[in-house]
Each structure stands twice: as structure tokens, then as C-alpha cells.
Amino acid sequence: MSTETGFALLGGHPCFLTSQDIHLGVNESSTDTARVLSGLCDIVLARVYSHSTLEELEKEASIPIINGLSDLYHPIQILADFLTLQEHYGKLDGLTVSWIGDGNNVLHSFMMTAAKLGVHLRIATPKGYEPEDSVVQEAQRLSKQHGTQLVLTSDPMEAATGSDVLVTDTWVSMGQEEEKKKRLRDFHGYQITEKTGSVANPDWTFLHCLPRKPEEVDDQVFYSPRSLVFPEAENRKWTIMGLMVSLLADYTPQTKMPRF
């Protein structure tokens, strides 16, 4: 919805292809799909499972490819999150964000972005659910380069201490449904509550990219004035519009002569 309504507001014509409409990499190779779409569209936002699929699309396409979501990163969500915090606090530099939950694609994008904006990042994940080693190494390099703090722990209260923003996400991502019972056991104690926020800064706020489950954050926090989740959801529209305008401004489509 954020992409379709946003692109329509810009005067574009959005086309939504579900898994029933396009069997990416199955019925047709990602290479062929990228080349075909390059002749039909001006820009593509792709939500995929494997990040390598995005890399193949980007390599073979002659039009901009946006990572709408992959198993490794979710960058457009982070644009919306930081816009939301900028609106609320009036700044980003010097803020401390605490992630409490799974070491997933959203966290990876936080780790690739926070230091560049002067944001300190504190991360609590259960043992066995840590972020990817390669992402940790790059985040540590960025933190050192930009002079920010990066803390990794398995203790939610340690991560929340002195924080401005508490963030979590689903504990069971797409493709992990069979692991649900085990994950719920392993994430016991990671629910964000007022108790979690008791060690944060007095004006702490809460983010969640949705959809939310009560085990991740209780109603008292989720529906409280501290919660920025609904402005955060709306901001996906405005940030994706800005991203598409930026990419299309640098892209000159090839002129095609009509065929009869």
C-alpha cells in the first residue's frame, strides 16, 4: 500500500505482482525477469526471500531496483523509522536506539544505518539469534568511524538502559512458521513492557514495523502515547516516495520507438 499509493501520488502507474502473478526464479529465471521488466517499467521494488535474488535483479536490470525486503536487509523500513524519530525528537545525532528481539533483516539495516546518522545502537538478542557476523563486523567498523556506541548483549534490560527508543519486530519471520513454538520459548523474557522502559530515559519511545504480536510488546506500551508505530507505518509511504523520486531523477529511460 505504501508503495502503490505513494507512486500513484507521484503520477506513476503502480503494478503489483503477487506470487501468483510472477514466479520469480521458478517459472522464469531472475535474469530473464529483470530484462523483461526493464523493457516494461521504469523502476522495480522487489520483496524477495534470498538477498542473492535482489543482487541478480540489480545486475541484469537496466532500471533501478529497490530492496523492498530480503532475508538480509530491509532498508526502506529504516528510512521510515529514522524519519519518525527525526519528527519526534527534532534530531537524530546523539540518540540511543535499543533493539530487543531477533537478529533479523530489520536489525541488520539498523546496524548499517545508525552510526552514519550519529545514533548509538544497543542490541539484545537471545543466544543463537544474533545478527550475522559479517553485518556485525561492518557495523563495528562504521561505529568506530563515526564515533558512536555499539553494544551487543543477550540481556534486554542491559540493552534498554539509558535508551531513547525501544524497538522490536516479529519473532517469527516469513519462512520460519515451523519454528514458532521453539522461538516463543527462546524469546521468553524479551517482551517489551513498562518494566523494560523503566531503565530507559524518561521520554523513551517505542517502534515496531508491524504486524505486531502481543508476545513482542504488551498493549500498555503498544497503544500508549510513547508508541510511534502508526506514524512510523505512514512514513513508509513518504520515504518510499522520496526514494523513488531520487532514483528516477538520476535515471534516463531509453527512448523506445513504437512498433506496429
Coordinates of C-alpha atoms in Angstrom, one line a residue:
M1 CA 0.0 0.0 0.0
S2 CA 2.8 2.5 0.9
T3 CA 4.4 1.9 -2.5
E4 CA 1.3 1.8 -4.6
T5 CA -0.4 4.9 -3.1
G6 CA 2.9 6.8 -3.0
F7 CA 3.8 6.1 -6.6
A8 CA 0.3 7.0 -7.7
L9 CA 0.6 10.3 -5.9
L10 CA 3.7 11.0 -7.8
G11 CA 1.8 10.5 -11.1
G12 CA 3.1 7.0 -11.7
H13 CA 1.1 3.8 -12.6
P14 CA 1.9 1.1 -10.0
C15 CA 1.5 -2.6 -10.9
F16 CA 1.5 -5.1 -8.1
L17 CA 2.7 -8.6 -8.9
T18 CA 1.9 -11.2 -6.3
S19 CA 3.5 -14.6 -6.0
Q20 CA 0.5 -15.9 -8.1
D21 CA 1.3 -13.5 -10.9
I22 CA 5.1 -13.9 -11.1
H23 CA 7.1 -17.0 -10.1
L24 CA 10.4 -15.3 -9.7
G25 CA 13.3 -17.6 -10.3
V26 CA 11.0 -20.6 -10.7
N27 CA 8.9 -20.4 -13.9
E28 CA 11.4 -17.8 -15.3
S29 CA 14.9 -17.1 -14.2
S30 CA 15.6 -13.9 -12.3
T31 CA 17.9 -12.8 -15.1
D32 CA 15.1 -13.1 -17.7
T33 CA 12.6 -11.4 -15.4
A34 CA 15.0 -8.4 -14.8
R35 CA 15.5 -8.0 -18.5
V36 CA 11.8 -8.2 -19.3
L37 CA 10.7 -5.8 -16.6
S38 CA 13.4 -3.4 -17.8
G39 CA 11.5 -3.1 -21.1
L40 CA 8.2 -2.6 -19.4
C41 CA 8.8 -0.5 -16.3
D42 CA 10.8 2.5 -15.1
I43 CA 11.5 1.2 -11.5
V44 CA 11.0 -2.0 -9.5
L45 CA 10.6 -2.6 -5.8
A46 CA 11.1 -6.2 -5.1
R47 CA 10.3 -8.2 -1.9
V48 CA 12.2 -11.5 -2.0
Y49 CA 13.4 -14.2 0.3
S50 CA 17.0 -14.5 -0.7
H51 CA 19.1 -11.4 -0.9
S52 CA 21.0 -13.0 -3.8
T53 CA 17.9 -12.7 -5.9
L54 CA 18.0 -8.9 -5.5
E55 CA 21.6 -8.9 -6.4
E56 CA 20.8 -10.8 -9.6
L57 CA 17.9 -8.5 -10.5
E58 CA 20.1 -5.4 -9.9
K59 CA 22.9 -6.9 -12.0
E60 CA 20.7 -7.8 -15.0
A61 CA 18.2 -4.9 -15.0
S62 CA 18.7 -1.6 -16.8
I63 CA 16.3 0.2 -14.4
P64 CA 16.5 1.0 -10.7
I65 CA 15.8 -2.0 -8.3
I66 CA 14.7 -1.2 -4.8
N67 CA 15.2 -3.7 -2.0
G68 CA 11.6 -3.9 -0.6
L69 CA 12.7 -6.7 1.8
S70 CA 15.1 -9.6 1.7
D71 CA 16.3 -12.2 4.3
L72 CA 19.4 -10.0 4.9
Y73 CA 18.1 -6.4 4.8
H74 CA 15.0 -4.2 5.0
P75 CA 16.4 -0.7 4.2
I76 CA 13.1 1.1 3.3
Q77 CA 11.7 0.3 6.7
I78 CA 14.7 2.0 8.3
L79 CA 14.1 5.2 6.3
A80 CA 10.6 5.4 7.8
D81 CA 11.9 4.6 11.3
F82 CA 14.5 7.4 11.3
L83 CA 12.1 9.9 9.7
T84 CA 9.7 9.1 12.5
L85 CA 12.4 9.7 15.1
Q86 CA 13.5 12.9 13.4
E87 CA 10.0 14.2 13.5
H88 CA 9.5 13.3 17.2
Y89 CA 12.8 14.4 18.7
G90 CA 13.8 17.0 16.1
K91 CA 17.2 15.4 15.7
L92 CA 18.9 12.0 15.2
D93 CA 22.5 12.7 16.2
G94 CA 23.2 11.6 19.8
L95 CA 20.0 9.4 20.2
T96 CA 20.3 5.9 21.6
V97 CA 18.2 3.2 20.0
S98 CA 17.8 -0.2 21.7
W99 CA 16.8 -3.3 19.7
I100 CA 15.3 -6.1 21.8
G101 CA 14.4 -9.2 19.8
D102 CA 15.6 -11.2 16.8
G103 CA 18.8 -10.6 14.9
N104 CA 16.9 -10.3 11.6
N105 CA 16.9 -8.2 8.4
V106 CA 15.4 -5.1 10.1
L107 CA 18.1 -5.1 12.7
H108 CA 20.7 -5.6 10.0
S109 CA 19.5 -2.4 8.3
F110 CA 19.5 -0.5 11.6
M111 CA 23.1 -1.6 12.1
M112 CA 24.1 -0.4 8.6
T113 CA 22.5 3.0 9.1
A114 CA 22.6 4.1 12.8
A115 CA 26.2 5.1 13.0
K116 CA 26.1 7.1 9.8
L117 CA 23.4 9.3 11.5
G118 CA 25.2 9.6 14.8
V119 CA 22.9 7.2 16.5
H120 CA 24.1 4.8 19.3
L121 CA 22.8 1.3 19.0
R122 CA 22.2 -1.2 21.8
I123 CA 21.2 -4.7 20.8
A124 CA 19.8 -7.6 22.9
T125 CA 19.1 -10.9 21.1
P126 CA 18.7 -14.4 22.6
K127 CA 21.7 -16.7 22.3
G128 CA 21.6 -18.3 18.9
Y129 CA 19.6 -15.5 17.4
E130 CA 22.4 -12.9 17.0
P131 CA 22.8 -10.8 13.8
E132 CA 25.0 -12.1 11.0
D133 CA 28.7 -12.0 11.8
S134 CA 29.5 -10.1 8.6
V135 CA 26.9 -7.4 9.5
V136 CA 28.3 -7.1 13.0
Q137 CA 31.8 -6.6 11.7
E138 CA 30.7 -3.9 9.3
A139 CA 28.6 -2.2 12.0
Q140 CA 31.6 -2.2 14.3
R141 CA 33.7 -0.6 11.6
L142 CA 31.0 2.1 11.0
S143 CA 30.6 2.7 14.7
K144 CA 34.3 3.3 15.1
Q145 CA 34.4 5.5 12.0
H146 CA 31.5 7.7 13.2
G147 CA 32.3 7.7 16.9
T148 CA 29.1 6.0 18.1
Q149 CA 28.5 3.2 20.6
L150 CA 27.5 -0.3 19.5
V151 CA 26.5 -2.7 22.3
L152 CA 25.6 -6.4 21.8
T153 CA 24.2 -8.4 24.7
S154 CA 21.7 -11.1 25.5
D155 CA 20.2 -9.1 28.4
P156 CA 17.1 -6.9 27.4
M157 CA 17.4 -4.7 30.5
E158 CA 21.1 -4.0 29.8
A159 CA 20.2 -3.0 26.2
A160 CA 17.3 -0.8 27.4
T161 CA 19.4 1.1 30.0
G162 CA 19.7 4.8 29.1
S163 CA 17.9 4.4 25.8
D164 CA 15.8 6.9 24.0
V165 CA 14.0 4.4 21.7
L166 CA 13.0 0.8 22.3
V167 CA 12.5 -1.2 19.1
T168 CA 11.4 -4.8 18.4
D169 CA 9.9 -6.8 15.5
T170 CA 8.3 -10.1 14.9
W171 CA 9.9 -13.1 16.5
V172 CA 8.7 -15.4 13.6
S173 CA 9.6 -14.0 10.2
M174 CA 8.4 -15.3 6.8
G175 CA 9.5 -18.9 6.2
Q176 CA 10.0 -19.5 10.0
E177 CA 6.5 -20.6 10.8
E178 CA 7.5 -24.2 11.6
E179 CA 9.9 -22.8 14.3
K180 CA 7.2 -20.8 16.1
K181 CA 6.9 -22.9 19.3
K182 CA 10.7 -23.1 19.7
R183 CA 11.1 -19.4 19.1
L184 CA 8.4 -18.4 21.6
R185 CA 10.3 -20.4 24.2
D186 CA 13.7 -19.0 23.3
F187 CA 12.4 -15.4 23.3
H188 CA 10.8 -15.6 26.7
G189 CA 11.6 -12.5 28.7
Y190 CA 12.1 -10.3 25.6
Q191 CA 8.6 -8.8 25.6
I192 CA 8.8 -5.0 25.8
T193 CA 6.8 -3.7 28.7
E194 CA 6.8 -0.6 31.0
K195 CA 9.3 -2.6 33.2
T196 CA 11.7 -2.6 30.2
G197 CA 11.2 1.1 29.8
S198 CA 11.8 1.8 33.5
V199 CA 15.6 1.7 32.9
A200 CA 15.3 3.8 29.7
N201 CA 15.4 7.6 29.5
P202 CA 12.2 9.3 30.9
D203 CA 11.0 10.4 27.4
W204 CA 11.6 7.0 25.7
T205 CA 9.5 6.0 22.7
F206 CA 8.6 2.7 21.0
L207 CA 8.9 1.5 17.4
H208 CA 7.6 -1.7 15.7
C209 CA 7.4 -2.1 11.9
L210 CA 4.2 -4.2 12.2
P211 CA 2.4 -6.6 12.1
R212 CA 2.8 -6.9 15.9
K213 CA 2.1 -9.8 18.2
P214 CA 1.3 -9.3 21.9
E215 CA 4.2 -11.5 23.0
E216 CA 6.6 -9.0 21.4
V217 CA 5.2 -5.9 23.2
D218 CA 2.3 -5.6 25.6
D219 CA -0.8 -3.4 24.9
Q220 CA 0.2 -1.0 27.7
V221 CA 3.2 0.1 25.6
F222 CA 1.9 -0.6 22.1
Y223 CA -1.1 1.7 22.5
S224 CA 0.5 4.2 24.8
P225 CA 1.5 7.8 23.9
R226 CA 5.1 6.5 23.8
S227 CA 4.3 4.4 20.8
L228 CA 5.1 5.9 17.4
V229 CA 4.1 2.8 15.4
F230 CA 1.3 4.3 13.4
P231 CA 3.2 7.5 12.3
E232 CA 6.1 5.0 11.6
A233 CA 3.8 3.0 9.4
E234 CA 2.6 6.1 7.5
N235 CA 6.1 7.3 7.0
R236 CA 6.9 4.3 4.8
K237 CA 4.8 6.0 2.2
W238 CA 6.6 9.3 2.3
T239 CA 10.1 7.8 2.5
I240 CA 9.4 5.4 -0.4
M241 CA 8.2 8.4 -2.5
G242 CA 11.3 10.3 -1.7
L243 CA 13.5 7.3 -2.6
M244 CA 11.7 6.7 -5.9
V245 CA 11.9 10.4 -6.9
S246 CA 15.7 10.3 -6.1
L247 CA 16.3 7.2 -8.1
L248 CA 14.2 8.3 -11.1
A249 CA 15.8 11.7 -11.2
D250 CA 19.2 10.0 -11.9
Y251 CA 17.7 7.5 -14.4
T252 CA 17.1 8.3 -18.0
P253 CA 14.9 5.6 -19.7
Q254 CA 15.8 4.6 -23.2
T255 CA 13.6 6.0 -25.8
K256 CA 11.6 3.3 -27.5
M257 CA 10.0 3.6 -30.9
P258 CA 6.5 2.2 -31.2
R259 CA 6.1 -1.0 -33.2
F260 CA 3.1 -1.6 -35.4

